[in-house]
Short mmCIF file of N, CA and C in Angstrom, two decimals:
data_model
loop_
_atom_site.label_atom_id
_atom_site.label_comp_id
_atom_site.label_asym_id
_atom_site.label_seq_id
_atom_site.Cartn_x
_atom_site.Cartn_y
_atom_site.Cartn_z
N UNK A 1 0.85 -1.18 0.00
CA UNK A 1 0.00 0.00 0.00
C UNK A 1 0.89 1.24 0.00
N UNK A 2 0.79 2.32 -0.89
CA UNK A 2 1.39 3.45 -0.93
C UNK A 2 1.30 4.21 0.87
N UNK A 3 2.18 4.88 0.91
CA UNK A 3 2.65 5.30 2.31
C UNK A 3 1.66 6.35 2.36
N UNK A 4 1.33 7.59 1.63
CA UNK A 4 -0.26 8.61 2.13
C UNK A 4 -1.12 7.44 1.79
N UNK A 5 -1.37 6.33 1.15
CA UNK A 5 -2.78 5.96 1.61
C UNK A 5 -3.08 5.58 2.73
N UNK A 6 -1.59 4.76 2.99
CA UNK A 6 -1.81 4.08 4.59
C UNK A 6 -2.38 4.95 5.29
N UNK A 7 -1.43 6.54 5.28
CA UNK A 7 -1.56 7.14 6.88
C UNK A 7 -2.95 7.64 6.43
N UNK A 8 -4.20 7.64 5.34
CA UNK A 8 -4.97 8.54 5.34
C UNK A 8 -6.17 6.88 5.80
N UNK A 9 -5.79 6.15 5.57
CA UNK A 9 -6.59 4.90 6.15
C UNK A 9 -6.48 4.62 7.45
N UNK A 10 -5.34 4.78 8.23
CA UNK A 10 -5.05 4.03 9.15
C UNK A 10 -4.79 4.90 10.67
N UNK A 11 -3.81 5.64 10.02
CA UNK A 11 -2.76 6.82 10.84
C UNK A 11 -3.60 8.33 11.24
N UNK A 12 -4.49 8.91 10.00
CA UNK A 12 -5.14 9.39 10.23
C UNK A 12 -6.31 9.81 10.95
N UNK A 13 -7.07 8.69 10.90
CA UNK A 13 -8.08 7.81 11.64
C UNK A 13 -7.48 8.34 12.93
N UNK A 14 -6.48 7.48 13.47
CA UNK A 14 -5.81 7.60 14.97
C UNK A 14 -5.60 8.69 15.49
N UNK A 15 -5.57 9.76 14.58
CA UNK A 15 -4.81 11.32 15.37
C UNK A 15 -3.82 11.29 15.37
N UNK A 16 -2.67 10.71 14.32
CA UNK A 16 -1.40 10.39 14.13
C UNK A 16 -0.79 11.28 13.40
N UNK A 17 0.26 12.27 13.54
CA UNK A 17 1.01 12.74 12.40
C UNK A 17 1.29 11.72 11.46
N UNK A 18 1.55 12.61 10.35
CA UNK A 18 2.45 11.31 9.36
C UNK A 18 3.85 11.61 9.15
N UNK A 19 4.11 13.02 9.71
CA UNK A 19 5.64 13.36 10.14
C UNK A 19 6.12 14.29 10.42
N UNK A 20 7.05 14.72 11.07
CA UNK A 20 7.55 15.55 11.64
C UNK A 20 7.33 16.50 11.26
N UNK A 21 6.94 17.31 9.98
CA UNK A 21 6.80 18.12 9.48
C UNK A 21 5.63 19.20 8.86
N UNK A 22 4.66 17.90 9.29
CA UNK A 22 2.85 17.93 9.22
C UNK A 22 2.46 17.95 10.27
N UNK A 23 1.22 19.07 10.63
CA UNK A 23 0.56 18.96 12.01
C UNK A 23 -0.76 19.29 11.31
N UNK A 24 -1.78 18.49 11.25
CA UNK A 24 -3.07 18.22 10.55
C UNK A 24 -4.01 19.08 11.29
N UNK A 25 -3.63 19.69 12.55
CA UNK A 25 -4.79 20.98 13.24
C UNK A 25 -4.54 22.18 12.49
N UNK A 26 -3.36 22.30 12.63
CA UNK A 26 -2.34 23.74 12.42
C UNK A 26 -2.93 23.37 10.78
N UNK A 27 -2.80 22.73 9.72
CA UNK A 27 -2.92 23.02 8.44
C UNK A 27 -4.40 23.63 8.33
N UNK A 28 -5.40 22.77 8.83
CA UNK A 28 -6.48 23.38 8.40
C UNK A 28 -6.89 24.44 9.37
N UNK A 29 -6.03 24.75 10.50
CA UNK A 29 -6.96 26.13 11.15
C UNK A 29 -5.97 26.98 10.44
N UNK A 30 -5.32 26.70 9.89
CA UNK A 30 -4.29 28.32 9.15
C UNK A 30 -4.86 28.79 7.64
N UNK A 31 -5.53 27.62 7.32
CA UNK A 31 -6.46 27.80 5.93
C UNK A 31 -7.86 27.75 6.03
N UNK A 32 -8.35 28.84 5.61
CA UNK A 32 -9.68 29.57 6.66
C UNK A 32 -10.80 28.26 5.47
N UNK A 33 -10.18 28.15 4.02
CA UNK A 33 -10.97 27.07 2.95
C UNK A 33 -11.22 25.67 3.47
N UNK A 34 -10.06 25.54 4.47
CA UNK A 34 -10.29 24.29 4.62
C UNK A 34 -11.10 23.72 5.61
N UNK A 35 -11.05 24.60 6.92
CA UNK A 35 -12.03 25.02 8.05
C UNK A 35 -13.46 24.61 7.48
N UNK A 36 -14.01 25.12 5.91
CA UNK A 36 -15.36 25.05 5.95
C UNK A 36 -15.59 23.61 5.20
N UNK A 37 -14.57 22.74 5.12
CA UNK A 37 -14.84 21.06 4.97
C UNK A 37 -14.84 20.29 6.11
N UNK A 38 -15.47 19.41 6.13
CA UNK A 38 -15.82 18.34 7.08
C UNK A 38 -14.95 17.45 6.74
N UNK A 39 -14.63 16.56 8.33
CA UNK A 39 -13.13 15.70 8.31
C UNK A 39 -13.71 14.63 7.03
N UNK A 40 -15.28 14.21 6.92
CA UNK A 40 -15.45 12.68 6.12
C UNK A 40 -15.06 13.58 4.26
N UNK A 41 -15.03 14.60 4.35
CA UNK A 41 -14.50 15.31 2.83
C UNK A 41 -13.26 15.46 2.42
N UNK A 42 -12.47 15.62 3.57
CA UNK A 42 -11.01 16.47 3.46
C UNK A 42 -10.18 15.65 4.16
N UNK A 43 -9.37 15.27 3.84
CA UNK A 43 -7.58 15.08 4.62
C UNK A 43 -7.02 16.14 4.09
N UNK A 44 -6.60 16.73 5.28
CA UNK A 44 -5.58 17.40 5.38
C UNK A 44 -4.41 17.20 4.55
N UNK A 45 -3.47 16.06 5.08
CA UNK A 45 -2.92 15.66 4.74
C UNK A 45 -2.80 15.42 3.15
N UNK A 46 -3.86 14.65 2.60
CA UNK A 46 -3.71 14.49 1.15
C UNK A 46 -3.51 15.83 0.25
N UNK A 47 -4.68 16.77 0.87
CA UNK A 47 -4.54 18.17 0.51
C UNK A 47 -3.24 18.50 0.08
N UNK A 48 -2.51 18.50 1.38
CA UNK A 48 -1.50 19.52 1.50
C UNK A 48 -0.05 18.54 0.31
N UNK A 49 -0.71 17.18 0.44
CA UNK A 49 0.26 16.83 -0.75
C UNK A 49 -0.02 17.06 -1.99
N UNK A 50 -1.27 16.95 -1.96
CA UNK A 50 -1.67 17.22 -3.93
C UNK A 50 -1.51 18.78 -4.25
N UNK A 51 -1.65 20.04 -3.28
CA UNK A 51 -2.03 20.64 -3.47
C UNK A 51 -1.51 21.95 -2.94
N UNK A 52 -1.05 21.77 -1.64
CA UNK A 52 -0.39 22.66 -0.41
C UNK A 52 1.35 22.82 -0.52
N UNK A 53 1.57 21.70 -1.11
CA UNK A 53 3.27 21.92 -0.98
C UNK A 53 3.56 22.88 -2.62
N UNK A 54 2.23 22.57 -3.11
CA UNK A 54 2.78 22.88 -4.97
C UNK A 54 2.31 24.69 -4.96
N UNK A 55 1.23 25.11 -3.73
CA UNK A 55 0.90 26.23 -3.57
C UNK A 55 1.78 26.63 -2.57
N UNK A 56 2.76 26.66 -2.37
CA UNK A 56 3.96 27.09 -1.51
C UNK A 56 3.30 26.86 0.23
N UNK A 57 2.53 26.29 0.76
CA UNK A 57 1.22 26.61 2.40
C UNK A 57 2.51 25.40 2.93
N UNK A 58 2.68 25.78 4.22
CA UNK A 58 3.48 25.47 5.18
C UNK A 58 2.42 24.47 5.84
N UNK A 59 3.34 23.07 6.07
CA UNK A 59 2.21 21.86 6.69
C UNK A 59 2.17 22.28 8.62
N UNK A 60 3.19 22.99 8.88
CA UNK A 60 3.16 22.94 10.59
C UNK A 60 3.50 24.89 10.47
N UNK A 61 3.48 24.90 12.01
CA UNK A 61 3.34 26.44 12.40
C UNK A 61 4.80 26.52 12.70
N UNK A 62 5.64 27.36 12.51
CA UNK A 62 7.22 27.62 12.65
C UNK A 62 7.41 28.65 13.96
N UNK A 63 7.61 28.23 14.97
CA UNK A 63 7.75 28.96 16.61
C UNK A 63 9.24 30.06 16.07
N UNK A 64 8.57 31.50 16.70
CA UNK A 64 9.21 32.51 16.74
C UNK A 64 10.35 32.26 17.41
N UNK A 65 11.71 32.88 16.91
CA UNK A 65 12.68 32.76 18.38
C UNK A 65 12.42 33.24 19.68
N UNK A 66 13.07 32.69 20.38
CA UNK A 66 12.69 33.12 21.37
C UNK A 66 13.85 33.82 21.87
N UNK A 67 13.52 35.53 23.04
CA UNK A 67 14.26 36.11 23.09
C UNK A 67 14.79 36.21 24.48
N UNK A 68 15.53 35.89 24.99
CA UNK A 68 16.26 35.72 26.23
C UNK A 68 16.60 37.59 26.89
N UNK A 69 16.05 37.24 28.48
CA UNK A 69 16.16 39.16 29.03
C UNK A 69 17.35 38.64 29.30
N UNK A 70 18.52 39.84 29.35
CA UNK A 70 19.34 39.69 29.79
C UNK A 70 19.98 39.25 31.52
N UNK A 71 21.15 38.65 31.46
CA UNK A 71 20.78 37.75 32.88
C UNK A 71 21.17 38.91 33.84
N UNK A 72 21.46 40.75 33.82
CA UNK A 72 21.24 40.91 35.03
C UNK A 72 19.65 41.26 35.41
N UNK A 73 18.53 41.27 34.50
CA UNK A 73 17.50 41.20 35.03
C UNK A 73 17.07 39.88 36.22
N UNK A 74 17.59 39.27 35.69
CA UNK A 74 17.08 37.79 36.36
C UNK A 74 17.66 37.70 37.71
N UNK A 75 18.51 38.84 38.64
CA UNK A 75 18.85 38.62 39.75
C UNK A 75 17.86 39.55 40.81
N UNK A 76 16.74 39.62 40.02
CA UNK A 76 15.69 40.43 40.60
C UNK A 76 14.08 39.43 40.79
N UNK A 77 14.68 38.20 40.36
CA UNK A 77 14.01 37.01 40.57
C UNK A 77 13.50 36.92 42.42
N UNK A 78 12.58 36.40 42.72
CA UNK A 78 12.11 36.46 44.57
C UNK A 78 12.99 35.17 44.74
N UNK A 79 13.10 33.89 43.79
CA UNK A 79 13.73 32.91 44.27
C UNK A 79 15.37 33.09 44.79
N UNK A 80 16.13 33.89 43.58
CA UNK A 80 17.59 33.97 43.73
C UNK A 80 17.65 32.95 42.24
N UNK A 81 17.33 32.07 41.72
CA UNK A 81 17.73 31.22 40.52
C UNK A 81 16.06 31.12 39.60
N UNK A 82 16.74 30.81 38.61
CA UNK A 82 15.65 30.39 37.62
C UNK A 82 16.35 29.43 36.82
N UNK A 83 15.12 28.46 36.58
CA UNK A 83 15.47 27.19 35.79
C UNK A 83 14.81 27.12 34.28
N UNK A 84 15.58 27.02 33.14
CA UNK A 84 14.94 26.58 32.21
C UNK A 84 15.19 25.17 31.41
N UNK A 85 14.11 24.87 30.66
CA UNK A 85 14.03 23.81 30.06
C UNK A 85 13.62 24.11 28.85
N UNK A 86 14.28 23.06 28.21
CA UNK A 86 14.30 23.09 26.84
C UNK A 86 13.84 21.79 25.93
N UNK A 87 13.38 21.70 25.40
CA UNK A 87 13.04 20.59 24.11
C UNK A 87 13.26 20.84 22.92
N UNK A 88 14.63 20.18 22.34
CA UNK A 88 14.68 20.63 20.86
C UNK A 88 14.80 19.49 20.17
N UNK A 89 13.55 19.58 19.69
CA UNK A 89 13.51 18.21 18.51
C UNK A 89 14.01 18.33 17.15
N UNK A 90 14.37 19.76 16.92
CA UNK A 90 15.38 19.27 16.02
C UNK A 90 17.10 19.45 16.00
N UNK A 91 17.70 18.89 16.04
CA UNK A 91 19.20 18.86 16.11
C UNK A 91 20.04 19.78 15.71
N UNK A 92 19.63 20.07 14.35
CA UNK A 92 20.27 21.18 13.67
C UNK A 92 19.91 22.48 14.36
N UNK A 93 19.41 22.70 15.18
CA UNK A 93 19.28 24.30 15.91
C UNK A 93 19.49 24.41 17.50
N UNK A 94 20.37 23.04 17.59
CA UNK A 94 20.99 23.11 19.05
C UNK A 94 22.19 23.65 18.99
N UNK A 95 22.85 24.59 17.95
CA UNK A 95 24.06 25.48 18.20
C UNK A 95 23.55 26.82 18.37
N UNK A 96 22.23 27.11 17.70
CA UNK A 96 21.75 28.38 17.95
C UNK A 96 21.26 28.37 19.01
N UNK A 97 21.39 27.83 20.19
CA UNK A 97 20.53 27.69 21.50
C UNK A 97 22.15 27.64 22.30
#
């Protein structure tokens, strides 16, 4: 079975990305056209392959940088320290961090 039919049979169904690079909420709430189809009409997904990558539409939402206060603000903290955490799922932008 071709790999979009699977995920639009199987994967889809589940609430499954089909990859890292697709987020099936984010596509159709960023496209106000697609909002006015019903899930039994539309995949997302298939959309954005037949149709979304060839119309230049971005499959996921791209997070702003984020801008760090400088650390003598942060000694005005009530604790004395602050902790951050991080999740970077992608690799290539753990030197810019």
């Amino acid at each position: 079975m071709d790999p979009v039919e699977h995920y639009h049979f199987c994967g889809e169904r589940r609430g499954y990305f089909p990859c890292a690079d697709f987020d099936p909420a984010y596509y159709v709430s960023a496209h106000a056209e697609l909002r006015r189809s019903t899930p039994q009409t539309l995949s997302p997904f298939l959309h954005f392959v037949t149709h979304g990558r060839l119309e230049g539409r971005s499959g996921k939402a791209f997070l702003e940088p984020v801008r760090l206060q400088p650390a003598a603000s942060l000694r005005d903290h009530p604790e004395g320290s602050v902790g951050v955490a991080l999740h970077l799922f992608y690799p290539d932008v753990w030197k810019e961090v």
